[in-house]
């Protein structure tokens, strides 16, 4: 009678890391939980979850989107993070507190469980809202050209994200650390009529 040893069990986090590396070709580091390295295959446009949810309701085509707690992360083409501040200035959002940030070269993002994995994620764990697909490049900055299909450009995505971040900030209750009315809280000047 031959003895057989069971196959070694692979920790779920380790299996997830292998999936990202083998199937998608993305760099993974650290763990647990595994961290996806930004700036090589993709950058991340990050915003509050309430603003991100509104952005997802817009008729925009986006790449993969992840949710972690109260933050939503939109994956965009590598190098896009370097463009965020300039785009916000150009779109006339510069100087407005939007809570819209980007992760680029040298950044890390918690890796959500790969799509289709069994089991439930712990509360607050990163999850995919729009998962990545094998062979799916995250190429968002290019305008759609002949034969390229529907791909949003980074300008439209950042403009829509800035608008939704601003709207979400205005919807939050006063006293939550973010002024509700902003400039309207300034003292009113009295006008004298002769």
Coordinates of C-alpha atoms in Angstrom, one line a residue:
X1 CA 0.0 0.0 0.0
X2 CA 1.5 3.3 -1.1
X3 CA 1.3 6.3 1.2
X4 CA 0.3 9.6 -0.3
X5 CA 0.9 12.9 1.3
X6 CA -1.6 15.6 0.8
X7 CA -0.6 18.5 -1.3
X8 CA 0.7 21.4 0.8
X9 CA -1.9 24.0 1.5
X10 CA -1.2 27.5 0.2
X11 CA -2.4 30.3 2.3
X12 CA -5.2 32.3 0.6
X13 CA -3.1 35.5 0.6
X14 CA -0.2 33.7 -1.0
X15 CA -2.5 32.2 -3.6
X16 CA -3.9 35.6 -4.3
X17 CA -0.4 37.0 -4.8
X18 CA 0.4 34.2 -7.2
X19 CA -2.7 34.9 -9.2
X20 CA -1.8 38.6 -9.6
X21 CA 1.7 37.7 -10.7
X22 CA 1.0 34.8 -13.0
X23 CA -2.4 35.7 -14.5
X24 CA -2.2 39.5 -14.7
X25 CA 1.6 40.0 -14.6
X26 CA 1.3 42.6 -11.8
X27 CA 4.1 43.1 -9.3
X28 CA 3.2 42.0 -5.7
X29 CA 5.1 42.7 -2.5
X30 CA 4.7 42.2 1.2
X31 CA 1.8 40.7 3.0
X32 CA -0.3 39.6 4.5
X33 CA -2.3 41.1 3.0
X34 CA -0.4 41.2 -0.3
X35 CA 0.3 44.7 -1.8
X36 CA 0.0 45.5 -5.5
X37 CA 2.9 47.7 -6.6
X38 CA 1.7 50.9 -8.4
X39 CA 3.6 52.8 -11.1
X40 CA 4.7 49.9 -13.3
X41 CA 1.5 48.3 -14.8
X42 CA -1.0 50.8 -13.4
X43 CA -1.4 53.9 -11.2
X44 CA -4.4 54.5 -8.9
X45 CA -6.8 57.4 -8.7
X46 CA -8.2 57.3 -5.1
X47 CA -11.2 59.1 -3.7
X48 CA -13.8 58.8 -1.0
X49 CA -16.2 55.9 -1.6
X50 CA -19.3 58.1 -1.8
X51 CA -17.7 60.1 -4.6
X52 CA -16.5 57.0 -6.3
X53 CA -20.0 55.4 -6.2
X54 CA -21.4 58.5 -7.9
X55 CA -18.6 58.4 -10.5
X56 CA -19.5 54.7 -11.3
X57 CA -23.1 55.8 -12.0
X58 CA -21.8 58.1 -14.8
X59 CA -21.8 56.8 -18.3
X60 CA -17.9 56.6 -18.3
X61 CA -15.9 53.5 -19.2
X62 CA -13.4 52.8 -16.5
X63 CA -10.7 50.2 -15.8
X64 CA -10.7 48.0 -12.7
X65 CA -12.2 49.6 -9.6
X66 CA -11.5 48.4 -6.0
X67 CA -13.2 49.4 -2.7
X68 CA -11.4 49.3 0.6
X69 CA -13.3 50.7 3.6
X70 CA -14.3 54.3 2.8
X71 CA -11.9 54.7 -0.2
X72 CA -12.4 53.7 -3.8
X73 CA -9.5 53.1 -6.1
X74 CA -9.7 53.5 -9.9
X75 CA -6.9 51.8 -11.8
X76 CA -5.5 54.0 -14.5
X77 CA -2.4 53.8 -16.8
X78 CA 1.0 53.9 -15.3
X79 CA 2.3 57.5 -15.3
X80 CA -1.2 59.0 -14.8
X81 CA -0.5 59.9 -11.1
X82 CA 2.2 62.4 -12.3
X83 CA -0.5 64.2 -14.3
X84 CA -3.1 64.6 -11.6
X85 CA -2.0 68.0 -10.1
X86 CA -1.5 69.5 -13.6
X87 CA -4.9 68.3 -14.8
X88 CA -6.7 69.6 -11.7
X89 CA -5.1 73.0 -12.3
X90 CA -6.0 72.9 -16.0
X91 CA -9.6 71.9 -15.2
X92 CA -9.7 74.8 -12.7
X93 CA -10.0 72.6 -9.7
X94 CA -6.5 73.6 -8.4
X95 CA -6.6 74.8 -4.8
X96 CA -10.0 73.1 -4.0
X97 CA -9.9 70.5 -1.2
X98 CA -11.2 67.5 -3.1
X99 CA -9.8 64.5 -1.2
X100 CA -8.7 63.1 -4.7
X101 CA -5.3 61.6 -4.7
X102 CA -3.2 59.4 -6.9
X103 CA -0.7 56.6 -6.2
X104 CA 2.1 56.2 -8.7
X105 CA 5.7 54.9 -8.8
X106 CA 6.7 53.5 -5.5
X107 CA 3.1 53.3 -4.2
X108 CA 1.3 50.3 -2.8
X109 CA -2.4 49.2 -2.9
X110 CA -3.9 46.3 -0.8
X111 CA -4.7 43.5 -3.2
X112 CA -8.3 42.5 -3.1
X113 CA -9.2 38.8 -3.4
X114 CA -9.1 37.8 -7.1
X115 CA -12.5 37.6 -8.8
X116 CA -14.2 34.3 -8.4
X117 CA -12.4 33.1 -5.3
X118 CA -14.5 31.2 -2.8
X119 CA -15.2 32.5 0.6
X120 CA -16.1 35.9 2.0
X121 CA -13.7 38.7 2.5
X122 CA -13.3 40.0 6.1
X123 CA -15.2 43.2 6.8
X124 CA -13.4 46.2 5.5
X125 CA -11.1 44.1 3.3
X126 CA -10.4 45.3 -0.2
X127 CA -12.9 44.0 -2.8
X128 CA -13.2 44.4 -6.6
X129 CA -16.2 46.4 -7.8
X130 CA -15.0 46.1 -11.4
X131 CA -12.3 43.3 -11.4
X132 CA -9.4 43.2 -13.7
X133 CA -9.4 40.6 -16.5
X134 CA -6.6 38.5 -17.9
X135 CA -5.1 40.3 -20.8
X136 CA -6.8 43.6 -19.8
X137 CA -4.4 46.5 -20.0
X138 CA -5.1 49.5 -17.9
X139 CA -4.7 52.1 -20.7
X140 CA -6.9 55.0 -19.8
X141 CA -5.1 58.2 -20.8
X142 CA -5.5 57.7 -24.6
X143 CA -8.4 59.3 -26.4
X144 CA -10.4 56.7 -28.3
X145 CA -9.1 56.5 -31.9
X146 CA -10.0 54.5 -34.9
X147 CA -10.3 50.8 -34.0
X148 CA -9.6 51.4 -30.3
X149 CA -13.1 51.1 -29.0
X150 CA -14.5 53.0 -26.0
X151 CA -11.7 54.0 -23.7
X152 CA -12.0 57.1 -21.5
X153 CA -9.3 59.7 -21.5
X154 CA -7.7 60.7 -18.3
X155 CA -8.9 64.3 -18.6
X156 CA -12.6 63.2 -18.6
X157 CA -12.1 60.8 -15.8
X158 CA -10.2 63.3 -13.6
X159 CA -12.8 66.0 -14.4
X160 CA -15.7 63.8 -13.5
X161 CA -13.9 62.5 -10.3
X162 CA -13.2 66.1 -9.2
X163 CA -16.8 67.0 -9.7
X164 CA -18.1 64.0 -7.7
X165 CA -15.5 64.6 -4.9
X166 CA -16.7 68.2 -4.6
X167 CA -20.3 67.2 -4.6
X168 CA -19.7 64.5 -2.0
X169 CA -17.9 67.0 0.2
X170 CA -20.8 69.4 0.0
X171 CA -23.3 66.6 0.9
X172 CA -21.5 65.7 4.1
X173 CA -23.0 67.0 7.3
X174 CA -21.6 70.2 8.7
X175 CA -19.1 69.6 11.5
X176 CA -17.6 66.5 9.9
X177 CA -14.3 68.3 9.5
X178 CA -15.1 69.6 6.1
X179 CA -17.1 72.9 5.8
X180 CA -20.4 72.4 4.2
X181 CA -20.9 75.9 2.9
X182 CA -17.3 77.1 2.5
X183 CA -17.3 80.7 1.4
X184 CA -20.9 81.2 2.6
X185 CA -19.6 80.9 6.2
X186 CA -17.8 84.2 5.8
X187 CA -19.3 87.3 7.5
X188 CA -21.7 89.2 5.3
X189 CA -20.8 92.8 4.5
X190 CA -23.5 95.3 5.2
X191 CA -24.6 97.4 2.3
X192 CA -25.7 100.9 2.7
X193 CA -28.0 102.5 0.3
X194 CA -28.3 106.2 -0.1

